JSON list of C-alpha atoms in Angstrom, two decimals:
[
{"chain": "A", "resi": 1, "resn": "UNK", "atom": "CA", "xyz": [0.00, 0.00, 0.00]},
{"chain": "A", "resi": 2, "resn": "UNK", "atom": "CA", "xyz": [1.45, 3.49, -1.06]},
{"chain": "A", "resi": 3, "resn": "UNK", "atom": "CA", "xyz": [-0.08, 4.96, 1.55]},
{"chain": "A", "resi": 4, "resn": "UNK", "atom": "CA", "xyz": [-1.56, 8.54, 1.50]},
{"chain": "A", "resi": 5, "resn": "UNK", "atom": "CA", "xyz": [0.06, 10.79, -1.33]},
{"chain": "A", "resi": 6, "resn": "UNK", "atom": "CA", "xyz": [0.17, 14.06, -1.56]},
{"chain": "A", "resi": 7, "resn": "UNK", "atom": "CA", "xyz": [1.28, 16.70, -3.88]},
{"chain": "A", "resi": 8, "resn": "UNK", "atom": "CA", "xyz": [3.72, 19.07, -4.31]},
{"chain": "A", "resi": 9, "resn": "UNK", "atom": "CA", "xyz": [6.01, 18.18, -1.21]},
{"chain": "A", "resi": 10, "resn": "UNK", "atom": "CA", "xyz": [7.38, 21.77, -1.23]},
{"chain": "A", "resi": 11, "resn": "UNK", "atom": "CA", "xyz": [5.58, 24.97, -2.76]},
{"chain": "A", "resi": 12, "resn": "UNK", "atom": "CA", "xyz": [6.65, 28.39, -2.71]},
{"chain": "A", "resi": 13, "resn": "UNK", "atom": "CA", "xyz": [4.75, 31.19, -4.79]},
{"chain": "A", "resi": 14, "resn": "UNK", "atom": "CA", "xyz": [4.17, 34.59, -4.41]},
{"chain": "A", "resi": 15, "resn": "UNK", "atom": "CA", "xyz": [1.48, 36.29, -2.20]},
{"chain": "A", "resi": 16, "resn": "UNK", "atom": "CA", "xyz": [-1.62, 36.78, -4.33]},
{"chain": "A", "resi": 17, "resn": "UNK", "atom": "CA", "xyz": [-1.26, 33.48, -6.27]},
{"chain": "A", "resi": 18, "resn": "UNK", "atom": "CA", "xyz": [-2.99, 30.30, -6.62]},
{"chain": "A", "resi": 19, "resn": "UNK", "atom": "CA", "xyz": [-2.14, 27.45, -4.96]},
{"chain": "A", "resi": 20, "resn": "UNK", "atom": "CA", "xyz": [-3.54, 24.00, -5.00]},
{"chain": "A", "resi": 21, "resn": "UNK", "atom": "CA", "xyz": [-2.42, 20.87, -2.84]},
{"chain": "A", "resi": 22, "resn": "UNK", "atom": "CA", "xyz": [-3.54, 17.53, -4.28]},
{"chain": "A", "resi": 23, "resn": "UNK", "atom": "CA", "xyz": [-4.11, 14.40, -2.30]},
{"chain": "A", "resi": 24, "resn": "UNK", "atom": "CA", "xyz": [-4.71, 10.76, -3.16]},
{"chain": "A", "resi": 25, "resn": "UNK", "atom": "CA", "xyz": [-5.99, 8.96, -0.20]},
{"chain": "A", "resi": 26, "resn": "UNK", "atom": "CA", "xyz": [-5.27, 5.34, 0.55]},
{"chain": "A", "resi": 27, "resn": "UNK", "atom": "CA", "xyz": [-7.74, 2.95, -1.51]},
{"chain": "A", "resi": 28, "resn": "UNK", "atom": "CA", "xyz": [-10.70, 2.05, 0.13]},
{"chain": "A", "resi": 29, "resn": "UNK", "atom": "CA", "xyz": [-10.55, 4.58, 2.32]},
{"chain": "A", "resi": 30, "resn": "UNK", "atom": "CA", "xyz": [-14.26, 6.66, 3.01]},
{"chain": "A", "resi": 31, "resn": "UNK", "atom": "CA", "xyz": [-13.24, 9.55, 4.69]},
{"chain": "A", "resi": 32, "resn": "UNK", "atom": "CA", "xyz": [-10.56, 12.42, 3.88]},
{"chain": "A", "resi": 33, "resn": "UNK", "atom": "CA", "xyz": [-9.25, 15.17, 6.35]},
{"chain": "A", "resi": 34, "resn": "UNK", "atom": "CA", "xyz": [-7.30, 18.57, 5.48]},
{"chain": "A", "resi": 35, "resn": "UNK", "atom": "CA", "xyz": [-4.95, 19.86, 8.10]},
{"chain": "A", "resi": 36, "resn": "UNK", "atom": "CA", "xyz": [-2.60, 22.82, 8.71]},
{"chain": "A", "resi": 37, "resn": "UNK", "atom": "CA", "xyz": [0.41, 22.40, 11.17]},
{"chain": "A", "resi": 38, "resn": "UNK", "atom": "CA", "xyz": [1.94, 25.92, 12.30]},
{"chain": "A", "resi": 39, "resn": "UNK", "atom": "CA", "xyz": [4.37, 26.24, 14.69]},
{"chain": "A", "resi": 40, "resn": "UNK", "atom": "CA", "xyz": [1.74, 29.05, 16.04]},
{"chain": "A", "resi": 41, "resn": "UNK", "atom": "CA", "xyz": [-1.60, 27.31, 16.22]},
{"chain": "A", "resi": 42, "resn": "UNK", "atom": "CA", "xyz": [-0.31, 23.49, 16.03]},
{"chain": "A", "resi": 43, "resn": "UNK", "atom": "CA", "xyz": [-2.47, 20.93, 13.76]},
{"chain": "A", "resi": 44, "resn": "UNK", "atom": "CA", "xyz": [-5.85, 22.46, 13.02]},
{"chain": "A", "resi": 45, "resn": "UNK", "atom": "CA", "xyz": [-8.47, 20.52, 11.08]},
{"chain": "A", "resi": 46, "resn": "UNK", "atom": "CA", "xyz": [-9.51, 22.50, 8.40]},
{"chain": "A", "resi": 47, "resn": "UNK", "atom": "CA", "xyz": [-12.17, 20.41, 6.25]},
{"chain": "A", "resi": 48, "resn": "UNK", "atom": "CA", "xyz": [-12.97, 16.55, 6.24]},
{"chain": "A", "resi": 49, "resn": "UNK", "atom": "CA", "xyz": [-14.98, 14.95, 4.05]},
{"chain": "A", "resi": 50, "resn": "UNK", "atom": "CA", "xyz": [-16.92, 11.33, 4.41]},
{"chain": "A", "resi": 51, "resn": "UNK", "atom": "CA", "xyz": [-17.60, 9.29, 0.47]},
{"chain": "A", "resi": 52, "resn": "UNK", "atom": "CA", "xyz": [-16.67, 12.77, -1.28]},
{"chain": "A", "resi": 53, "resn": "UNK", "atom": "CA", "xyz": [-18.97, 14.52, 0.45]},
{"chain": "A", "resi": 54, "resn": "UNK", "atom": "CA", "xyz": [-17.54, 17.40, 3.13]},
{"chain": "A", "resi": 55, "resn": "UNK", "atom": "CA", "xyz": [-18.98, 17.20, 6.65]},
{"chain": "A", "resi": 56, "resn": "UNK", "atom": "CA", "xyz": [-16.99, 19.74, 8.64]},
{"chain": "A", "resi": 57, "resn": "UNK", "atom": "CA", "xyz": [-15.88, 23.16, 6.80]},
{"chain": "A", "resi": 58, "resn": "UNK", "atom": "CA", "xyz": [-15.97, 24.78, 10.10]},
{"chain": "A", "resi": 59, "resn": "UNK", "atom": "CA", "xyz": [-12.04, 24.80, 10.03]},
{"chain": "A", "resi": 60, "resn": "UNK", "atom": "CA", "xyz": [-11.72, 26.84, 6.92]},
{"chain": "A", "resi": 61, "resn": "UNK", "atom": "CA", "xyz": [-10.31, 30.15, 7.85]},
{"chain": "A", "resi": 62, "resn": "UNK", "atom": "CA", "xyz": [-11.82, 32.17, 4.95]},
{"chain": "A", "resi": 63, "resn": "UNK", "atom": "CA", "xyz": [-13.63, 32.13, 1.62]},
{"chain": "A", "resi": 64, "resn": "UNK", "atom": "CA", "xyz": [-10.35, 32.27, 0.00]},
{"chain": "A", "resi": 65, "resn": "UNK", "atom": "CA", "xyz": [-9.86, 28.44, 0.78]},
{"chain": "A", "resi": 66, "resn": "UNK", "atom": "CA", "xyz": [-11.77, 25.73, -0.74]},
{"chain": "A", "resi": 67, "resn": "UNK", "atom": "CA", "xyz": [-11.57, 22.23, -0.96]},
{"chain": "A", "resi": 68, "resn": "UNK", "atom": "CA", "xyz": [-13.67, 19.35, -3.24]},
{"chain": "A", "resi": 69, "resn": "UNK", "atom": "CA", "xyz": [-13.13, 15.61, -3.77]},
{"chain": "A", "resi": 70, "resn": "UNK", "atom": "CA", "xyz": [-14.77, 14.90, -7.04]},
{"chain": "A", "resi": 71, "resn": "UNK", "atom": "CA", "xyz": [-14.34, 11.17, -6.61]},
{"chain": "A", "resi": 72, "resn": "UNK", "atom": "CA", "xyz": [-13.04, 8.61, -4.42]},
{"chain": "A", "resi": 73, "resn": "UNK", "atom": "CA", "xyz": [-9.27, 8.90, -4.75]},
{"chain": "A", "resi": 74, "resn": "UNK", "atom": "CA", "xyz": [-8.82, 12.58, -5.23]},
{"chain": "A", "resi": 75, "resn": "UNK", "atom": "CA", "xyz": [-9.10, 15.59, -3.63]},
{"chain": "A", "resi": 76, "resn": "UNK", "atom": "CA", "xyz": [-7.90, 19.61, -4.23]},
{"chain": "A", "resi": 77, "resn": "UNK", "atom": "CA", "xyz": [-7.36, 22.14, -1.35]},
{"chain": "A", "resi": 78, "resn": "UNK", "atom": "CA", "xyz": [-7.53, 25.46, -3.13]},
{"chain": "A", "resi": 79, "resn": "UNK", "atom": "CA", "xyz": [-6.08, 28.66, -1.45]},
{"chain": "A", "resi": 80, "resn": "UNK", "atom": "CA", "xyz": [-6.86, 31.64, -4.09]},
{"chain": "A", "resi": 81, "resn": "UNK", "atom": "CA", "xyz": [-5.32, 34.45, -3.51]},
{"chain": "A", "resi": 82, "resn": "UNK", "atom": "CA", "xyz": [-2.93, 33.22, -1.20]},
{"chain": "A", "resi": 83, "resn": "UNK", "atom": "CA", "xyz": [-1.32, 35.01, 1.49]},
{"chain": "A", "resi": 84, "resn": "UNK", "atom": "CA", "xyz": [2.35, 35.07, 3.44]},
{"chain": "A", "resi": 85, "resn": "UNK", "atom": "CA", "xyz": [-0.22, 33.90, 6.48]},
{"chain": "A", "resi": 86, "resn": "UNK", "atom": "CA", "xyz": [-0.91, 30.98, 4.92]},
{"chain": "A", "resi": 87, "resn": "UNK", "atom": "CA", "xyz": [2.44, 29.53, 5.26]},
{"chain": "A", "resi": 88, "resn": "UNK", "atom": "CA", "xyz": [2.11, 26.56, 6.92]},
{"chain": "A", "resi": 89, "resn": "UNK", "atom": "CA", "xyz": [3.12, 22.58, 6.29]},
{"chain": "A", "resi": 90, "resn": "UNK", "atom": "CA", "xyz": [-1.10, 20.97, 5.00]},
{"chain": "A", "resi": 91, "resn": "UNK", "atom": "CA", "xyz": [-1.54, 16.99, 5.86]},
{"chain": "A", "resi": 92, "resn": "UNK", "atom": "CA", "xyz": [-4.06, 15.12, 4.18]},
{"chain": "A", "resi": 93, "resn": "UNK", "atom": "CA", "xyz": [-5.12, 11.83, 6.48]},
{"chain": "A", "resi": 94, "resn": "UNK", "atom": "CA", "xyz": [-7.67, 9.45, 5.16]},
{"chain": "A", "resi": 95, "resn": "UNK", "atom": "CA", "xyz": [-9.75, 6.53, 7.47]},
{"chain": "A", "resi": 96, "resn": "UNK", "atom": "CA", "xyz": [-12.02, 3.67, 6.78]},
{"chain": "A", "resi": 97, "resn": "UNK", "atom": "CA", "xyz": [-14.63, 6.14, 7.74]},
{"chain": "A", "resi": 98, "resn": "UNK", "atom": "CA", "xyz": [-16.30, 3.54, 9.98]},
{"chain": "A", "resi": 99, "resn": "UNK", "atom": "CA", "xyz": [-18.50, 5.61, 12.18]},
{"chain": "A", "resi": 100, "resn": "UNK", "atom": "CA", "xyz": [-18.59, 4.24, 15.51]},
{"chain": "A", "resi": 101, "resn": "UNK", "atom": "CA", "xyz": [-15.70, 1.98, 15.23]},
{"chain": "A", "resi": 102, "resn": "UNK", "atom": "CA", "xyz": [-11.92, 2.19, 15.83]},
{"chain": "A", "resi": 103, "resn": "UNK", "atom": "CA", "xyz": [-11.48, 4.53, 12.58]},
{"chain": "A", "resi": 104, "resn": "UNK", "atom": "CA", "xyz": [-7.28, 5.13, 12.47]},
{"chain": "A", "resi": 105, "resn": "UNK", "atom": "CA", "xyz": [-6.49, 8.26, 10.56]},
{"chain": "A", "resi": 106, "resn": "UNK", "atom": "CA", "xyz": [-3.34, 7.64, 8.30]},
{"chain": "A", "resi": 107, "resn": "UNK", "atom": "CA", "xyz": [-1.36, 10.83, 6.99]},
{"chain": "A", "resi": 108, "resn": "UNK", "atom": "CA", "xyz": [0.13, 11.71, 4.20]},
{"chain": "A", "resi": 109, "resn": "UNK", "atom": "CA", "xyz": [3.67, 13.36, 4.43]},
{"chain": "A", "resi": 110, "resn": "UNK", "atom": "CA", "xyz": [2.55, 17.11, 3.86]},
{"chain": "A", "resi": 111, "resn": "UNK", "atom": "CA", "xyz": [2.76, 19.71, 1.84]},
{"chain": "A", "resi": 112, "resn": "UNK", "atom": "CA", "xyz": [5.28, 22.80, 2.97]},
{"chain": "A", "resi": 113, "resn": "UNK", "atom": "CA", "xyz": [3.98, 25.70, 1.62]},
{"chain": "A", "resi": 114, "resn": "UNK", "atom": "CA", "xyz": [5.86, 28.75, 1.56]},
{"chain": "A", "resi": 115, "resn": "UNK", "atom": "CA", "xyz": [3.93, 32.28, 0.19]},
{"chain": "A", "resi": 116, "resn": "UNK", "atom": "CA", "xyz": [6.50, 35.14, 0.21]},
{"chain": "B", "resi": 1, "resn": "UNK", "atom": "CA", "xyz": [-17.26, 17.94, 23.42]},
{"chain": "B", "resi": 2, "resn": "UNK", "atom": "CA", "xyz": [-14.41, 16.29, 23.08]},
{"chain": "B", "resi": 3, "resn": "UNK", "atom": "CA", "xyz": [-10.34, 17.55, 23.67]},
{"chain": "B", "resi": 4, "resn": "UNK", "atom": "CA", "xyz": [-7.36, 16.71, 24.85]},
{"chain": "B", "resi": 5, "resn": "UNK", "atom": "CA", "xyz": [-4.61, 18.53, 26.67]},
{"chain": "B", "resi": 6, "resn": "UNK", "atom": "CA", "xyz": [-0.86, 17.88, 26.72]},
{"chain": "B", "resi": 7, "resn": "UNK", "atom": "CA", "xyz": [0.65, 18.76, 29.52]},
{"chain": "B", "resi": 8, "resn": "UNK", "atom": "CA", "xyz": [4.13, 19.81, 28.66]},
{"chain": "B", "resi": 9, "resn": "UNK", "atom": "CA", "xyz": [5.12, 21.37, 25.48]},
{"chain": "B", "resi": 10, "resn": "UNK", "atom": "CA", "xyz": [8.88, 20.44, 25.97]},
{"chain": "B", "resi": 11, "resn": "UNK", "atom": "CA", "xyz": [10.62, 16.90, 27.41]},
{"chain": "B", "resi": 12, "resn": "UNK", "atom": "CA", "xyz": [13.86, 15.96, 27.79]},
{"chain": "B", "resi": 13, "resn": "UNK", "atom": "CA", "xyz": [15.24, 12.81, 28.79]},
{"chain": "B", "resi": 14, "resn": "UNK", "atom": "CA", "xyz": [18.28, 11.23, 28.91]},
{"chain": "B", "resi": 15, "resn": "UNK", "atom": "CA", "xyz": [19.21, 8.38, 26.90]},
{"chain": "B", "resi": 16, "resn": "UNK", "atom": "CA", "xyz": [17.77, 5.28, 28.96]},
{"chain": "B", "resi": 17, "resn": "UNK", "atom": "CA", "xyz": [15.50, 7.06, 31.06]},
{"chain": "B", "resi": 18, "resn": "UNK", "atom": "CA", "xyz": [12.29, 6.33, 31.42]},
{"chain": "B", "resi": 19, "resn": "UNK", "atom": "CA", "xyz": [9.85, 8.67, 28.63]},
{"chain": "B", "resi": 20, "resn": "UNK", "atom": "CA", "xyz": [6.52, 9.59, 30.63]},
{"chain": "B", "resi": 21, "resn": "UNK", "atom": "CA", "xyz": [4.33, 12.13, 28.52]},
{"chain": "B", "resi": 22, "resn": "UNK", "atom": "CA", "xyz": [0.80, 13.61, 29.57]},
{"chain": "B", "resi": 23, "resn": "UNK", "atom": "CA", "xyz": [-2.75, 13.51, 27.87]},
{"chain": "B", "resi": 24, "resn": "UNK", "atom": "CA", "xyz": [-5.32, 14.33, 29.65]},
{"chain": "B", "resi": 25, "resn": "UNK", "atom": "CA", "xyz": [-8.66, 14.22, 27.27]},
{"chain": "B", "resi": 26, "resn": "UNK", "atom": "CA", "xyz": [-11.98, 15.39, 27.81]},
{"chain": "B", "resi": 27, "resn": "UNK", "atom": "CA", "xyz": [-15.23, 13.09, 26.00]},
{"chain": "B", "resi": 28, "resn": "UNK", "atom": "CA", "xyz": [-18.78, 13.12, 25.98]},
{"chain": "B", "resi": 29, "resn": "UNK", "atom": "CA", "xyz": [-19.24, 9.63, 24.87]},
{"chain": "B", "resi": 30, "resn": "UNK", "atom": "CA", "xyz": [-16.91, 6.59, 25.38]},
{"chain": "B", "resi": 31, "resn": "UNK", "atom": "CA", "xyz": [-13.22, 7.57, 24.19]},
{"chain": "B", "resi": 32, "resn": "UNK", "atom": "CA", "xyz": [-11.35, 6.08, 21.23]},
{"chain": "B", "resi": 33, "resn": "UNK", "atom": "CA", "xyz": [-7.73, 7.68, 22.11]},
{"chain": "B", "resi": 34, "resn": "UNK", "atom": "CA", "xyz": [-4.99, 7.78, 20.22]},
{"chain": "B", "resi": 35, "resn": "UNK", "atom": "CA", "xyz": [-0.97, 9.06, 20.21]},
{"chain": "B", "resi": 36, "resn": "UNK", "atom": "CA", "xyz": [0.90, 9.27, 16.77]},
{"chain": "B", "resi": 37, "resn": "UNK", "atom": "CA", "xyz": [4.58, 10.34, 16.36]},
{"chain": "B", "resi": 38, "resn": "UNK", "atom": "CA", "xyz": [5.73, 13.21, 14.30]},
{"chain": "B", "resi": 39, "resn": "UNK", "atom": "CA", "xyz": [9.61, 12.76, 13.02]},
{"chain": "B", "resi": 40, "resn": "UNK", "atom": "CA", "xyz": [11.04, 15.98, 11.40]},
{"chain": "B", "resi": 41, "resn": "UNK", "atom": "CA", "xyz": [9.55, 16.60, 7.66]},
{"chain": "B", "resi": 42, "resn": "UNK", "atom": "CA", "xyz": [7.06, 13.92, 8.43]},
{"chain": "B", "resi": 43, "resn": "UNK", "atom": "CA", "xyz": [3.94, 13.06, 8.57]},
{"chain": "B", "resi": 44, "resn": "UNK", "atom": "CA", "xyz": [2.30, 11.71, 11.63]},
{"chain": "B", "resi": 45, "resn": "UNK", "atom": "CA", "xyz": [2.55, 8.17, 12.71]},
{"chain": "B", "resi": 46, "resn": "UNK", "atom": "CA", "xyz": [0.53, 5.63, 14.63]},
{"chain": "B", "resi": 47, "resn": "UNK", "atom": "CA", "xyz": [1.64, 5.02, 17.40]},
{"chain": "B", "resi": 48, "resn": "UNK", "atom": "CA", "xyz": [-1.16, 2.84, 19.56]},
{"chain": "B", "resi": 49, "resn": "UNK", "atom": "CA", "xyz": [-4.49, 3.26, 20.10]},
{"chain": "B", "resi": 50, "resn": "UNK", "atom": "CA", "xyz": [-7.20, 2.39, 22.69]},
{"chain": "B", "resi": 51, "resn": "UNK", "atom": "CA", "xyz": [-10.72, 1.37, 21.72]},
{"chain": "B", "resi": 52, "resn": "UNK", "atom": "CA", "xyz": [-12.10, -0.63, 24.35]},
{"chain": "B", "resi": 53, "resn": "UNK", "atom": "CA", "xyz": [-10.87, -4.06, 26.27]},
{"chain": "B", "resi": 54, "resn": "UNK", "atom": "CA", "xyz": [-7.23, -3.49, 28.09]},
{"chain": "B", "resi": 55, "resn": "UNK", "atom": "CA", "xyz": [-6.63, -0.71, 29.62]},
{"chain": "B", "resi": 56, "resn": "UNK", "atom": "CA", "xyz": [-2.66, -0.61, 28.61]},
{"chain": "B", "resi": 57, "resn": "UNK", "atom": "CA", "xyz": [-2.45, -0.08, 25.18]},
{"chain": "B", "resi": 58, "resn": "UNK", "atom": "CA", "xyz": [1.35, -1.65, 23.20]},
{"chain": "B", "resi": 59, "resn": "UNK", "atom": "CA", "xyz": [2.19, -0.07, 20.38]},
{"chain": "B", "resi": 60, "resn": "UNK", "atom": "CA", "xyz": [5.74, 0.64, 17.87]},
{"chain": "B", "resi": 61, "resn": "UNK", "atom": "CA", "xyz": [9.16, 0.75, 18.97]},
{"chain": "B", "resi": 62, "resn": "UNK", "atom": "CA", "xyz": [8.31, -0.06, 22.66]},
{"chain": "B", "resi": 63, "resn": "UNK", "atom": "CA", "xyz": [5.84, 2.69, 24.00]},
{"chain": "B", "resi": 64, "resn": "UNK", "atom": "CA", "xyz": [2.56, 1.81, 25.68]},
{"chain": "B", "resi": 65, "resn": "UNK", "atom": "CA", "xyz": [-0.02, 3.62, 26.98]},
{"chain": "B", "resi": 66, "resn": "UNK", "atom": "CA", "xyz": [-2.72, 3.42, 29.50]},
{"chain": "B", "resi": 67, "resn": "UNK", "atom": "CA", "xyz": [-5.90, 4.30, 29.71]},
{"chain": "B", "resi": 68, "resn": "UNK", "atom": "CA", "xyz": [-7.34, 5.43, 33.42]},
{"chain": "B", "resi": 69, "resn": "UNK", "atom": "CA", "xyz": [-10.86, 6.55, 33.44]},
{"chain": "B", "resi": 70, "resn": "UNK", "atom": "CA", "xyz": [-11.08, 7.97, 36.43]},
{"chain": "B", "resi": 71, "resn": "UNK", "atom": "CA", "xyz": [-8.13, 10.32, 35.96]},
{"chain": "B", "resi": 72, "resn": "UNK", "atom": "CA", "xyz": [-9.70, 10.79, 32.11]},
{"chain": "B", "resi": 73, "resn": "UNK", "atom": "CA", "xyz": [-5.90, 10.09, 31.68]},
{"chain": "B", "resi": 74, "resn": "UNK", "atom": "CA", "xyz": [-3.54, 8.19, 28.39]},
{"chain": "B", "resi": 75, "resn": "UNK", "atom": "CA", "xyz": [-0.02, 8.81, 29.10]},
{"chain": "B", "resi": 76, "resn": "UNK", "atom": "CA", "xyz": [2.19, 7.65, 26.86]},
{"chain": "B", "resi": 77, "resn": "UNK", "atom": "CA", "xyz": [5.46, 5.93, 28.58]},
{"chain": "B", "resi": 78, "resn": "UNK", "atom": "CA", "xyz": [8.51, 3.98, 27.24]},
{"chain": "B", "resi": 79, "resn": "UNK", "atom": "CA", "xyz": [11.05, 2.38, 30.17]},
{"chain": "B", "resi": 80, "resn": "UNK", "atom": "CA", "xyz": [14.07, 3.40, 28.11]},
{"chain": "B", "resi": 81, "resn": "UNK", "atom": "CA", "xyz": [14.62, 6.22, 25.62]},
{"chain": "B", "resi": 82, "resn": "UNK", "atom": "CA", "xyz": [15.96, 5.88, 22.78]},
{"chain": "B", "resi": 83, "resn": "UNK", "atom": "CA", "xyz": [18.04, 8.39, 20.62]},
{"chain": "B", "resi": 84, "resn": "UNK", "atom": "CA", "xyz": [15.31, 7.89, 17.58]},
{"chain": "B", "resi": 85, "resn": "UNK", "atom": "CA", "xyz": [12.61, 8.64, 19.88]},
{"chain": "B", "resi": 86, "resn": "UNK", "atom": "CA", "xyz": [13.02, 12.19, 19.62]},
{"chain": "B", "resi": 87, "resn": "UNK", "atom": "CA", "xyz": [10.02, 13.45, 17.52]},
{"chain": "B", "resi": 88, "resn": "UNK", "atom": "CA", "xyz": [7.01, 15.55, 18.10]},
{"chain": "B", "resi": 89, "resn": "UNK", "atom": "CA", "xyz": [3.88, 13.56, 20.05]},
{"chain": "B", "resi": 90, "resn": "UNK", "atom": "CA", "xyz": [0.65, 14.03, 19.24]},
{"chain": "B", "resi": 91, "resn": "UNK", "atom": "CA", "xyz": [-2.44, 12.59, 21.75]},
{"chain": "B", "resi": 92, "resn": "UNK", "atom": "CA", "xyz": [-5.91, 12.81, 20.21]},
{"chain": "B", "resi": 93, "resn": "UNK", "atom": "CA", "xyz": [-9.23, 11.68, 20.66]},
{"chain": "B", "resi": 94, "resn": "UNK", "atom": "CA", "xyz": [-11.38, 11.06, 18.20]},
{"chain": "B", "resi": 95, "resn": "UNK", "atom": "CA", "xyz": [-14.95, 12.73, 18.26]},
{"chain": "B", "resi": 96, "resn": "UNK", "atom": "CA", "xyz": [-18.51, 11.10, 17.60]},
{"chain": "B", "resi": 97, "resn": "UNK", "atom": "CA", "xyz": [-17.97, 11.48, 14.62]},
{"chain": "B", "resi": 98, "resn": "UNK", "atom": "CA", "xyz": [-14.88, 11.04, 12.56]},
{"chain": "B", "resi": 99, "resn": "UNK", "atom": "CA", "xyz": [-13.43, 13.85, 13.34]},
{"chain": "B", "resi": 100, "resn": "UNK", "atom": "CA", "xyz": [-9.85, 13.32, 15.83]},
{"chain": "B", "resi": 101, "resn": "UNK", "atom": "CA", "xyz": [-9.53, 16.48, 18.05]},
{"chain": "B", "resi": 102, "resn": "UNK", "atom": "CA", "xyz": [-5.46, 17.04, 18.65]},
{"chain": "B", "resi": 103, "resn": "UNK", "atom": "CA", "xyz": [-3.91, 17.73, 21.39]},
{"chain": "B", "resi": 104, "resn": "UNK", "atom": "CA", "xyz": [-0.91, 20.89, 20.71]},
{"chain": "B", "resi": 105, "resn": "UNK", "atom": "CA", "xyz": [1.77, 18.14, 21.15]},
{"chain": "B", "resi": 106, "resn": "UNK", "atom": "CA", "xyz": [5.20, 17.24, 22.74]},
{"chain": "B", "resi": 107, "resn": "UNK", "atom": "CA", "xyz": [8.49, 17.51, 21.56]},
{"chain": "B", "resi": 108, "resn": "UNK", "atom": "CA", "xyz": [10.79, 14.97, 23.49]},
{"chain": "B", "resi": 109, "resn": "UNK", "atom": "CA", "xyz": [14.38, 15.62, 23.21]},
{"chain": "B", "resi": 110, "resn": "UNK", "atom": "CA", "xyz": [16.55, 12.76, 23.69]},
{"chain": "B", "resi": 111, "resn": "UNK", "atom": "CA", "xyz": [19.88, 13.49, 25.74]},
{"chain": "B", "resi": 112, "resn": "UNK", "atom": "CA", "xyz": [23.08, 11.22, 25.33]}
]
């Protein structure tokens, strides 16, 4: 098993840019979470999302981020324009989804994004 | 609601000592509790996890954990440190849903 991949590893672009932040979670897997790890605010759940569908948005910090998983073993997290704030390492983690049960979340190795 | 708190930002041990770090958690319905490992540039790791059934919890590379109730307590321990132990330690518990809630971590430093 490959595990959960993620893409790029390293990103640096310029404030007002696009960025996106691709994920592939681990086959089989129902449910898909975005994080953001700052030495500031530690590991914050930003979005998660259970058979494509997102549950919890609450963690988005603004309209300017936005996230989709169009099918099973892809998702996007979108930050448009971005800002030197937003500099941060993001961590995908996918699970079985199994609510009620022992659900393990499994990350992927992150994303360091870097917006001078 | 659920949460965790990790007492102790900062540990340092020396090499061989015993590794004792703090979780304290906070639930509303019966806990699922978890501690994964951060290594530098990493992702996070499992480390062990408690659903229900034993109350001490064996997971990689020699650290267990146990889960006490009536202290609402899952320290994480491991008799002798080890030089690759030192990592970032994340407890967590997960929610009624899916969601895990995080505590802010641990950073053990490993002294030779």
């Amino acid at each position: 098993d490959a595990g959960v991949i993620q893409s790029p590893r390293h990103e640096v672009t310029e404030m007002g840019q696009e960025v996106t932040l691709r994920c592939k979670p681990i086959s089989g897997h129902n449910s898909l979470f975005w994080y953001r790890q700052t030495m500031m605010r530690g590991l914050e759940l930003l979005i998660y999302f259970n058979n494509n569908v997102p549950i919890d948005d609450s963690g988005m910090p603004e309209d300017r981020f936005s996230a989709k998983m169009p099918n099973a073993s892809f998702s996007t997290l979108k930050i448009q324009p971005s800002e030197p704030r937003d500099s941060a390492v993001y961590f995908c983690a996918s699970s079985l989804g199994e609510t009620g049960g022992t659900d393990t979340q499994y990350f992927g190795p992150g994303t360091r994004l870097t917006v001078l | 609601a659920q949460s965790v708190t990790q007492l102790g930002s900062h540990v340092s041990v020396s090499e061989g000592a015993l590794v004792l770090l703090r979780c304290n958690y906070s639930s509303s319905v019966p806990p699922y509790l978890f501690w994964y490992v951060q290594y530098p540039n990493q992702g996070l790791q499992l480390l062990l996890k408690y659903t229900t059934g034993a109350t001490l919890v064996k997971g990689i590379n020699g650290f267990e954990a146990e889960f006490k109730k009536s202290e609402t307590s899952f320290h994480l321990t491991k008799p002798s440190a080890h030089m690759s132990d030192a990592a970032e330690y994340f407890c967590a518990v997960r929610g009624a849903g899916n969601q895990f809630y995080f505590g802010t971590g641990t950073s053990l430093t490993v002294i030779p």
